[in-house]
Amino acid sequence: QSALTQPPSASGSPGQSVTISCTGTSSDVGAYNYVSWYQQHPGKAPKLMIYDVSKRPSGVPDRFSASKSGNTASLKVSGLQAEDEADYYCCSYAGSNNLLFGGGTKLTVL
Amino acid sequence: QVQLVESGGGVVQPGGSLRLSCAASGFIFSSYGMHWVRQAPGKGLEWVAVIWYDGSNTNSADAVRGRFTISRDNSQNTVYLEMNSLRAEDTAVYYCARPLAWGSGNYYNGIMLWGQGTLVTVSS
């Protein structure tokens, strides 16, 4: 199985909004509502930001939101802050007890 | 304190073997499925393997199937990754990871808890 497709980079100025896409297929993103998003700062372990397509774990700011349409999931970061600069990864259940990650998007806060 | 602590990483020659361990604490380990996820230097995350909460079922990614084996000892609160026939492309930080929710079937909706990772380098 190929990795989910994410843009390599995204950027925005403080206070602005940015959306990161994650494109899969009808066998993974399009088939299941098990899409999650992770934030990873350099040298650190990933952090869960979104699960079940659009739910936020406790402690994640509501500036982070997500959705899914067909085979594409999206993460929106509103009111960009300096600390949002990180790598972001999407992940989807792909059936048959398999998980699939996206290639990652480097978010730069200008 | 809820945490996962990996160990066992190191440098190994191509074709060699290594066993990673992950010690869990601060939660009811036997109620959760567990994953291994890896990240090659400068690259993205790659899912490696999953094991059900009771060890009754496992699965692994195509890239490692037949070479890597995930197992667990619920009496020791530990999950393992036995890695054989290692290749240069297996060089990565290996993370032990726990899903958001406990119980049967709750393995794939999100990975909430991550270890600090252990580096495996396959090189001659």
PDB file of C-alpha atoms in Angstrom:
ATOM      1  CA  GLN A   1       0.000   0.000   0.000  1.00  0.00           C
ATOM      2  CA  SER A   2       1.238   3.464  -0.863  1.00  0.00           C
ATOM      3  CA  ALA A   3       1.414   6.242   1.678  1.00  0.00           C
ATOM      4  CA  LEU A   4      -1.399   8.754   1.819  1.00  0.00           C
ATOM      5  CA  THR A   5      -0.609  11.890  -0.202  1.00  0.00           C
ATOM      6  CA  GLN A   6       0.098  15.143   1.610  1.00  0.00           C
ATOM      7  CA  PRO A   7       1.665  18.353   0.273  1.00  0.00           C
ATOM      8  CA  PRO A   8       5.318  18.516   1.364  1.00  0.00           C
ATOM      9  CA  SER A   9       4.934  22.013   2.742  1.00  0.00           C
ATOM     10  CA  ALA A  10       2.428  24.631   3.820  1.00  0.00           C
ATOM     11  CA  SER A  11       2.810  28.068   5.312  1.00  0.00           C
ATOM     12  CA  GLY A  12       0.960  31.002   6.749  1.00  0.00           C
ATOM     13  CA  SER A  13       1.481  34.145   8.780  1.00  0.00           C
ATOM     14  CA  PRO A  14       0.575  34.404  12.453  1.00  0.00           C
ATOM     15  CA  GLY A  15      -3.158  34.735  12.886  1.00  0.00           C
ATOM     16  CA  GLN A  16      -3.935  33.308   9.471  1.00  0.00           C
ATOM     17  CA  SER A  17      -5.466  29.923   8.681  1.00  0.00           C
ATOM     18  CA  VAL A  18      -3.916  27.084   6.728  1.00  0.00           C
ATOM     19  CA  THR A  19      -5.380  23.804   5.503  1.00  0.00           C
ATOM     20  CA  ILE A  20      -3.417  20.617   4.897  1.00  0.00           C
ATOM     21  CA  SER A  21      -4.890  17.937   2.671  1.00  0.00           C
ATOM     22  CA  CYS A  22      -4.472  14.163   2.879  1.00  0.00           C
ATOM     23  CA  THR A  23      -5.548  12.133  -0.139  1.00  0.00           C
ATOM     24  CA  GLY A  24      -6.074   8.413  -0.044  1.00  0.00           C
ATOM     25  CA  THR A  25      -8.299   5.962  -1.855  1.00  0.00           C
ATOM     26  CA  SER A  26     -11.685   4.323  -1.504  1.00  0.00           C
ATOM     27  CA  SER A  27      -9.901   1.533   0.393  1.00  0.00           C
ATOM     28  CA  ASP A  28      -8.586   3.697   3.214  1.00  0.00           C
ATOM     29  CA  VAL A  29      -9.606   7.338   3.785  1.00  0.00           C
ATOM     30  CA  GLY A  30     -12.796   6.948   1.777  1.00  0.00           C
ATOM     31  CA  ALA A  31     -13.800   3.697   3.421  1.00  0.00           C
ATOM     32  CA  TYR A  32     -13.414   4.349   7.128  1.00  0.00           C
ATOM     33  CA  ASN A  33     -13.962   7.175   9.604  1.00  0.00           C
ATOM     34  CA  TYR A  34     -10.652   6.334  11.239  1.00  0.00           C
ATOM     35  CA  VAL A  35      -8.554   9.280  10.116  1.00  0.00           C
ATOM     36  CA  SER A  36      -6.166  10.816  12.634  1.00  0.00           C
ATOM     37  CA  TRP A  37      -3.680  13.682  12.519  1.00  0.00           C
ATOM     38  CA  TYR A  38      -0.368  14.070  14.345  1.00  0.00           C
ATOM     39  CA  GLN A  39       1.896  17.017  15.079  1.00  0.00           C
ATOM     40  CA  GLN A  40       5.620  16.387  15.397  1.00  0.00           C
ATOM     41  CA  HIS A  41       8.219  18.903  16.475  1.00  0.00           C
ATOM     42  CA  PRO A  42      11.880  18.210  15.614  1.00  0.00           C
ATOM     43  CA  GLY A  43      13.380  15.503  17.757  1.00  0.00           C
ATOM     44  CA  LYS A  44      10.101  14.787  19.526  1.00  0.00           C
ATOM     45  CA  ALA A  45       7.555  12.005  19.414  1.00  0.00           C
ATOM     46  CA  PRO A  46       4.331  12.644  17.465  1.00  0.00           C
ATOM     47  CA  LYS A  47       1.329  14.106  19.256  1.00  0.00           C
ATOM     48  CA  LEU A  48      -2.265  13.151  18.492  1.00  0.00           C
ATOM     49  CA  MET A  49      -4.214  16.227  17.358  1.00  0.00           C
ATOM     50  CA  ILE A  50      -7.313  14.730  15.734  1.00  0.00           C
ATOM     51  CA  TYR A  51      -8.945  11.284  15.837  1.00  0.00           C
ATOM     52  CA  ASP A  52     -12.040   9.759  14.244  1.00  0.00           C
ATOM     53  CA  VAL A  53     -11.781  12.277  11.364  1.00  0.00           C
ATOM     54  CA  SER A  54     -12.727  15.369  13.362  1.00  0.00           C
ATOM     55  CA  LYS A  55     -12.526  14.809  17.132  1.00  0.00           C
ATOM     56  CA  ARG A  56      -9.983  16.593  19.316  1.00  0.00           C
ATOM     57  CA  PRO A  57      -8.386  14.907  22.330  1.00  0.00           C
ATOM     58  CA  SER A  58      -8.530  16.813  25.569  1.00  0.00           C
ATOM     59  CA  GLY A  59      -5.972  19.608  25.626  1.00  0.00           C
ATOM     60  CA  VAL A  60      -5.763  20.206  21.886  1.00  0.00           C
ATOM     61  CA  PRO A  61      -6.764  23.804  21.082  1.00  0.00           C
ATOM     62  CA  ASP A  62      -9.959  24.304  19.105  1.00  0.00           C
ATOM     63  CA  ARG A  63      -7.869  26.188  16.564  1.00  0.00           C
ATOM     64  CA  PHE A  64      -7.275  22.712  15.143  1.00  0.00           C
ATOM     65  CA  SER A  65     -10.162  21.246  13.183  1.00  0.00           C
ATOM     66  CA  ALA A  66     -10.496  18.530  10.578  1.00  0.00           C
ATOM     67  CA  SER A  67     -12.917  16.976   8.149  1.00  0.00           C
ATOM     68  CA  LYS A  68     -13.209  14.443   5.371  1.00  0.00           C
ATOM     69  CA  SER A  69     -14.842  14.412   1.948  1.00  0.00           C
ATOM     70  CA  GLY A  70     -14.648  11.305  -0.150  1.00  0.00           C
ATOM     71  CA  ASN A  71     -11.070  10.082  -0.307  1.00  0.00           C
ATOM     72  CA  THR A  72      -9.557  13.316   1.021  1.00  0.00           C
ATOM     73  CA  ALA A  73      -9.177  14.408   4.626  1.00  0.00           C
ATOM     74  CA  SER A  74      -8.189  17.906   5.683  1.00  0.00           C
ATOM     75  CA  LEU A  75      -6.666  19.538   8.743  1.00  0.00           C
ATOM     76  CA  LYS A  76      -7.272  23.232   9.307  1.00  0.00           C
ATOM     77  CA  VAL A  77      -5.181  25.301  11.674  1.00  0.00           C
ATOM     78  CA  SER A  78      -6.773  28.654  12.448  1.00  0.00           C
ATOM     79  CA  GLY A  79      -5.179  31.620  14.159  1.00  0.00           C
ATOM     80  CA  LEU A  80      -1.682  30.358  13.411  1.00  0.00           C
ATOM     81  CA  GLN A  81       0.812  30.657  16.228  1.00  0.00           C
ATOM     82  CA  ALA A  82       4.577  30.262  16.218  1.00  0.00           C
ATOM     83  CA  GLU A  83       4.344  27.010  18.166  1.00  0.00           C
ATOM     84  CA  ASP A  84       2.223  25.452  15.407  1.00  0.00           C
ATOM     85  CA  GLU A  85       5.324  25.246  13.220  1.00  0.00           C
ATOM     86  CA  ALA A  86       5.938  21.504  12.971  1.00  0.00           C
ATOM     87  CA  ASP A  87       5.479  18.474  10.752  1.00  0.00           C
ATOM     88  CA  TYR A  88       1.937  17.158  10.420  1.00  0.00           C
ATOM     89  CA  TYR A  89       0.995  13.611   9.466  1.00  0.00           C
ATOM     90  CA  CYS A  90      -2.354  12.122   8.588  1.00  0.00           C
ATOM     91  CA  CYS A  91      -3.134   8.466   9.211  1.00  0.00           C
ATOM     92  CA  SER A  92      -5.968   6.213   8.130  1.00  0.00           C
ATOM     93  CA  TYR A  93      -7.155   2.702   8.797  1.00  0.00           C
ATOM     94  CA  ALA A  94      -6.742   0.770   5.548  1.00  0.00           C
ATOM     95  CA  GLY A  95      -8.644  -2.391   6.377  1.00  0.00           C
ATOM     96  CA  SER A  96      -7.367  -5.850   7.321  1.00  0.00           C
ATOM     97  CA  ASN A  97      -5.689  -4.529  10.461  1.00  0.00           C
ATOM     98  CA  ASN A  98      -3.440  -2.114   8.559  1.00  0.00           C
ATOM     99  CA  LEU A  99      -2.663   1.531   9.256  1.00  0.00           C
ATOM    100  CA  LEU A 100      -1.367   3.948   6.649  1.00  0.00           C
ATOM    101  CA  PHE A 101       0.402   7.262   7.253  1.00  0.00           C
ATOM    102  CA  GLY A 102       0.756  10.204   4.949  1.00  0.00           C
ATOM    103  CA  GLY A 103       4.153  11.440   3.827  1.00  0.00           C
ATOM    104  CA  GLY A 104       3.955  14.458   6.103  1.00  0.00           C
ATOM    105  CA  THR A 105       3.607  18.213   5.651  1.00  0.00           C
ATOM    106  CA  LYS A 106       6.057  20.740   7.036  1.00  0.00           C
ATOM    107  CA  LEU A 107       4.080  23.730   8.306  1.00  0.00           C
ATOM    108  CA  THR A 108       6.004  26.986   8.432  1.00  0.00           C
ATOM    109  CA  VAL A 109       4.724  30.011  10.322  1.00  0.00           C
ATOM    110  CA  LEU A 110       6.097  33.001   8.439  1.00  0.00           C
TER     111      LEU A 110
ATOM    112  CA  GLN B   1       2.960   8.350  35.368  1.00  0.00           C
ATOM    113  CA  VAL B   2       1.523   7.132  32.082  1.00  0.00           C
ATOM    114  CA  GLN B   3       4.439   6.305  29.817  1.00  0.00           C
ATOM    115  CA  LEU B   4       6.087   3.968  27.344  1.00  0.00           C
ATOM    116  CA  VAL B   5       9.834   3.391  27.422  1.00  0.00           C
ATOM    117  CA  GLU B   6      11.565   1.643  24.533  1.00  0.00           C
ATOM    118  CA  SER B   7      14.926  -0.093  24.696  1.00  0.00           C
ATOM    119  CA  GLY B   8      17.057  -2.438  22.639  1.00  0.00           C
ATOM    120  CA  GLY B   9      18.062  -0.228  19.748  1.00  0.00           C
ATOM    121  CA  GLY B  10      21.587  -0.109  18.422  1.00  0.00           C
ATOM    122  CA  VAL B  11      23.831  -0.788  15.453  1.00  0.00           C
ATOM    123  CA  VAL B  12      23.463  -4.115  13.662  1.00  0.00           C
ATOM    124  CA  GLN B  13      24.910  -5.510  10.452  1.00  0.00           C
ATOM    125  CA  PRO B  14      22.724  -6.237   7.426  1.00  0.00           C
ATOM    126  CA  GLY B  15      21.133  -9.643   7.832  1.00  0.00           C
ATOM    127  CA  GLY B  16      21.360  -9.414  11.602  1.00  0.00           C
ATOM    128  CA  SER B  17      18.713  -9.495  14.301  1.00  0.00           C
ATOM    129  CA  LEU B  18      17.580  -7.257  17.140  1.00  0.00           C
ATOM    130  CA  ARG B  19      14.798  -7.318  19.710  1.00  0.00           C
ATOM    131  CA  LEU B  20      13.174  -4.123  20.867  1.00  0.00           C
ATOM    132  CA  SER B  21      11.278  -3.886  24.140  1.00  0.00           C
ATOM    133  CA  CYS B  22       8.728  -1.364  25.317  1.00  0.00           C
ATOM    134  CA  ALA B  23       7.851  -1.125  29.002  1.00  0.00           C
ATOM    135  CA  ALA B  24       4.472   0.387  29.825  1.00  0.00           C
ATOM    136  CA  SER B  25       3.436   1.991  33.081  1.00  0.00           C
ATOM    137  CA  GLY B  26       0.653   4.090  34.554  1.00  0.00           C
ATOM    138  CA  PHE B  27      -2.243   2.386  32.762  1.00  0.00           C
ATOM    139  CA  ILE B  28      -3.861  -1.025  32.450  1.00  0.00           C
ATOM    140  CA  PHE B  29      -1.554  -2.401  29.779  1.00  0.00           C
ATOM    141  CA  SER B  30      -3.515  -5.622  29.265  1.00  0.00           C
ATOM    142  CA  SER B  31      -6.570  -3.634  28.121  1.00  0.00           C
ATOM    143  CA  TYR B  32      -4.905  -1.938  25.150  1.00  0.00           C
ATOM    144  CA  GLY B  33      -3.725  -3.006  21.752  1.00  0.00           C
ATOM    145  CA  MET B  34      -0.210  -1.798  20.938  1.00  0.00           C
ATOM    146  CA  HIS B  35       1.615  -0.609  17.838  1.00  0.00           C
ATOM    147  CA  TRP B  36       5.143  -0.124  16.598  1.00  0.00           C
ATOM    148  CA  VAL B  37       5.715   2.845  14.280  1.00  0.00           C
ATOM    149  CA  ARG B  38       9.053   3.791  12.751  1.00  0.00           C
ATOM    150  CA  GLN B  39      10.617   6.878  11.236  1.00  0.00           C
ATOM    151  CA  ALA B  40      13.697   6.756   9.021  1.00  0.00           C
ATOM    152  CA  PRO B  41      16.119   9.677   9.429  1.00  0.00           C
ATOM    153  CA  GLY B  42      14.590  12.777   7.873  1.00  0.00           C
ATOM    154  CA  LYS B  43      11.571  10.820   6.642  1.00  0.00           C
ATOM    155  CA  GLY B  44       7.936  10.378   7.592  1.00  0.00           C
ATOM    156  CA  LEU B  45       6.137   8.026   9.936  1.00  0.00           C
ATOM    157  CA  GLU B  46       5.601   4.426   8.852  1.00  0.00           C
ATOM    158  CA  TRP B  47       3.319   1.981  10.651  1.00  0.00           C
ATOM    159  CA  VAL B  48       5.100  -1.310  11.405  1.00  0.00           C
ATOM    160  CA  ALA B  49       2.891  -3.659  13.389  1.00  0.00           C
ATOM    161  CA  VAL B  50      -0.075  -4.068  15.748  1.00  0.00           C
ATOM    162  CA  ILE B  51      -0.944  -6.577  18.450  1.00  0.00           C
ATOM    163  CA  TRP B  52      -4.306  -6.986  20.079  1.00  0.00           C
ATOM    164  CA  TYR B  53      -4.801  -6.369  23.786  1.00  0.00           C
ATOM    165  CA  ASP B  54      -4.631 -10.068  24.619  1.00  0.00           C
ATOM    166  CA  GLY B  55      -2.022 -11.020  22.032  1.00  0.00           C
ATOM    167  CA  SER B  56      -4.525 -13.134  20.133  1.00  0.00           C
ATOM    168  CA  ASN B  57      -3.979 -11.371  16.832  1.00  0.00           C
ATOM    169  CA  THR B  58      -1.208  -9.453  15.146  1.00  0.00           C
ATOM    170  CA  ASN B  59      -0.508  -7.841  11.811  1.00  0.00           C
ATOM    171  CA  SER B  60       2.447  -6.132  10.228  1.00  0.00           C
ATOM    172  CA  ALA B  61       3.190  -3.924   7.254  1.00  0.00           C
ATOM    173  CA  ASP B  62       4.114  -5.515   3.946  1.00  0.00           C
ATOM    174  CA  ALA B  63       7.641  -4.062   4.216  1.00  0.00           C
ATOM    175  CA  VAL B  64       8.426  -6.115   7.320  1.00  0.00           C
ATOM    176  CA  ARG B  65       6.067  -9.089   7.134  1.00  0.00           C
ATOM    177  CA  GLY B  66       7.931 -12.350   7.511  1.00  0.00           C
ATOM    178  CA  ARG B  67      10.944 -10.600   9.075  1.00  0.00           C
ATOM    179  CA  PHE B  68       9.509  -8.741  12.091  1.00  0.00           C
ATOM    180  CA  THR B  69       7.334 -10.237  14.842  1.00  0.00           C
ATOM    181  CA  ILE B  70       5.368  -8.298  17.432  1.00  0.00           C
ATOM    182  CA  SER B  71       4.550  -9.961  20.746  1.00  0.00           C
ATOM    183  CA  ARG B  72       3.619  -8.986  24.284  1.00  0.00           C
ATOM    184  CA  ASP B  73       3.828 -10.167  27.877  1.00  0.00           C
ATOM    185  CA  ASN B  74       0.929  -8.734  29.833  1.00  0.00           C
ATOM    186  CA  SER B  75       2.389 -10.016  33.095  1.00  0.00           C
ATOM    187  CA  GLN B  76       5.434  -7.813  32.466  1.00  0.00           C
ATOM    188  CA  ASN B  77       3.559  -4.875  30.870  1.00  0.00           C
ATOM    189  CA  THR B  78       5.894  -5.153  27.919  1.00  0.00           C
ATOM    190  CA  VAL B  79       5.539  -5.321  24.147  1.00  0.00           C
ATOM    191  CA  TYR B  80       8.333  -6.565  21.895  1.00  0.00           C
ATOM    192  CA  LEU B  81       9.439  -6.282  18.296  1.00  0.00           C
ATOM    193  CA  GLU B  82      11.671  -9.105  17.108  1.00  0.00           C
ATOM    194  CA  MET B  83      13.490  -7.987  13.968  1.00  0.00           C
ATOM    195  CA  ASN B  84      15.311 -10.482  11.735  1.00  0.00           C
ATOM    196  CA  SER B  85      17.044 -10.277   8.334  1.00  0.00           C
ATOM    197  CA  LEU B  86      17.577  -6.576   8.869  1.00  0.00           C
ATOM    198  CA  ARG B  87      18.240  -4.340   5.892  1.00  0.00           C
ATOM    199  CA  ALA B  88      19.701  -0.867   5.518  1.00  0.00           C
ATOM    200  CA  GLU B  89      16.208   0.473   4.825  1.00  0.00           C
ATOM    201  CA  ASP B  90      15.093  -0.659   8.290  1.00  0.00           C
ATOM    202  CA  THR B  91      17.296   2.057   9.803  1.00  0.00           C
ATOM    203  CA  ALA B  92      14.913   4.251  11.790  1.00  0.00           C
ATOM    204  CA  VAL B  93      13.714   5.442  15.147  1.00  0.00           C
ATOM    205  CA  TYR B  94      11.216   2.874  16.362  1.00  0.00           C
ATOM    206  CA  TYR B  95       8.331   4.111  18.475  1.00  0.00           C
ATOM    207  CA  CYS B  96       6.140   2.004  20.693  1.00  0.00           C
ATOM    208  CA  ALA B  97       2.616   3.446  20.700  1.00  0.00           C
ATOM    209  CA  ARG B  98      -0.746   2.969  22.410  1.00  0.00           C
ATOM    210  CA  PRO B  99      -4.165   3.670  20.907  1.00  0.00           C
ATOM    211  CA  LEU B 100      -6.528   6.262  22.315  1.00  0.00           C
ATOM    212  CA  ALA B 101      -9.104   3.742  23.505  1.00  0.00           C
ATOM    213  CA  TRP B 102      -8.899   0.413  25.270  1.00  0.00           C
ATOM    214  CA  GLY B 103     -10.651  -2.797  24.439  1.00  0.00           C
ATOM    215  CA  SER B 104     -11.156  -5.132  21.543  1.00  0.00           C
ATOM    216  CA  GLY B 105     -11.298  -3.441  18.164  1.00  0.00           C
ATOM    217  CA  ASN B 106     -10.188  -0.028  19.407  1.00  0.00           C
ATOM    218  CA  TYR B 107      -6.816  -0.026  17.717  1.00  0.00           C
ATOM    219  CA  TYR B 108      -7.044   2.288  14.739  1.00  0.00           C
ATOM    220  CA  ASN B 109      -8.886   5.504  15.468  1.00  0.00           C
ATOM    221  CA  GLY B 110      -5.909   7.339  16.911  1.00  0.00           C
ATOM    222  CA  ILE B 111      -2.597   6.751  18.657  1.00  0.00           C
ATOM    223  CA  MET B 112      -2.582   8.686  21.891  1.00  0.00           C
ATOM    224  CA  LEU B 113       0.551   7.638  23.736  1.00  0.00           C
ATOM    225  CA  TRP B 114       4.030   7.412  22.245  1.00  0.00           C
ATOM    226  CA  GLY B 115       7.372   6.370  23.660  1.00  0.00           C
ATOM    227  CA  GLN B 116      10.523   8.424  23.176  1.00  0.00           C
ATOM    228  CA  GLY B 117      11.736   6.082  20.453  1.00  0.00           C
ATOM    229  CA  THR B 118      14.810   3.898  20.069  1.00  0.00           C
ATOM    230  CA  LEU B 119      17.216   4.182  17.143  1.00  0.00           C
ATOM    231  CA  VAL B 120      18.039   1.131  15.067  1.00  0.00           C
ATOM    232  CA  THR B 121      20.908   1.496  12.619  1.00  0.00           C
ATOM    233  CA  VAL B 122      21.572  -1.248  10.079  1.00  0.00           C
ATOM    234  CA  SER B 123      25.038  -0.802   8.669  1.00  0.00           C
ATOM    235  CA  SER B 124      28.187  -2.765   7.988  1.00  0.00           C
TER     236      SER B 124
END
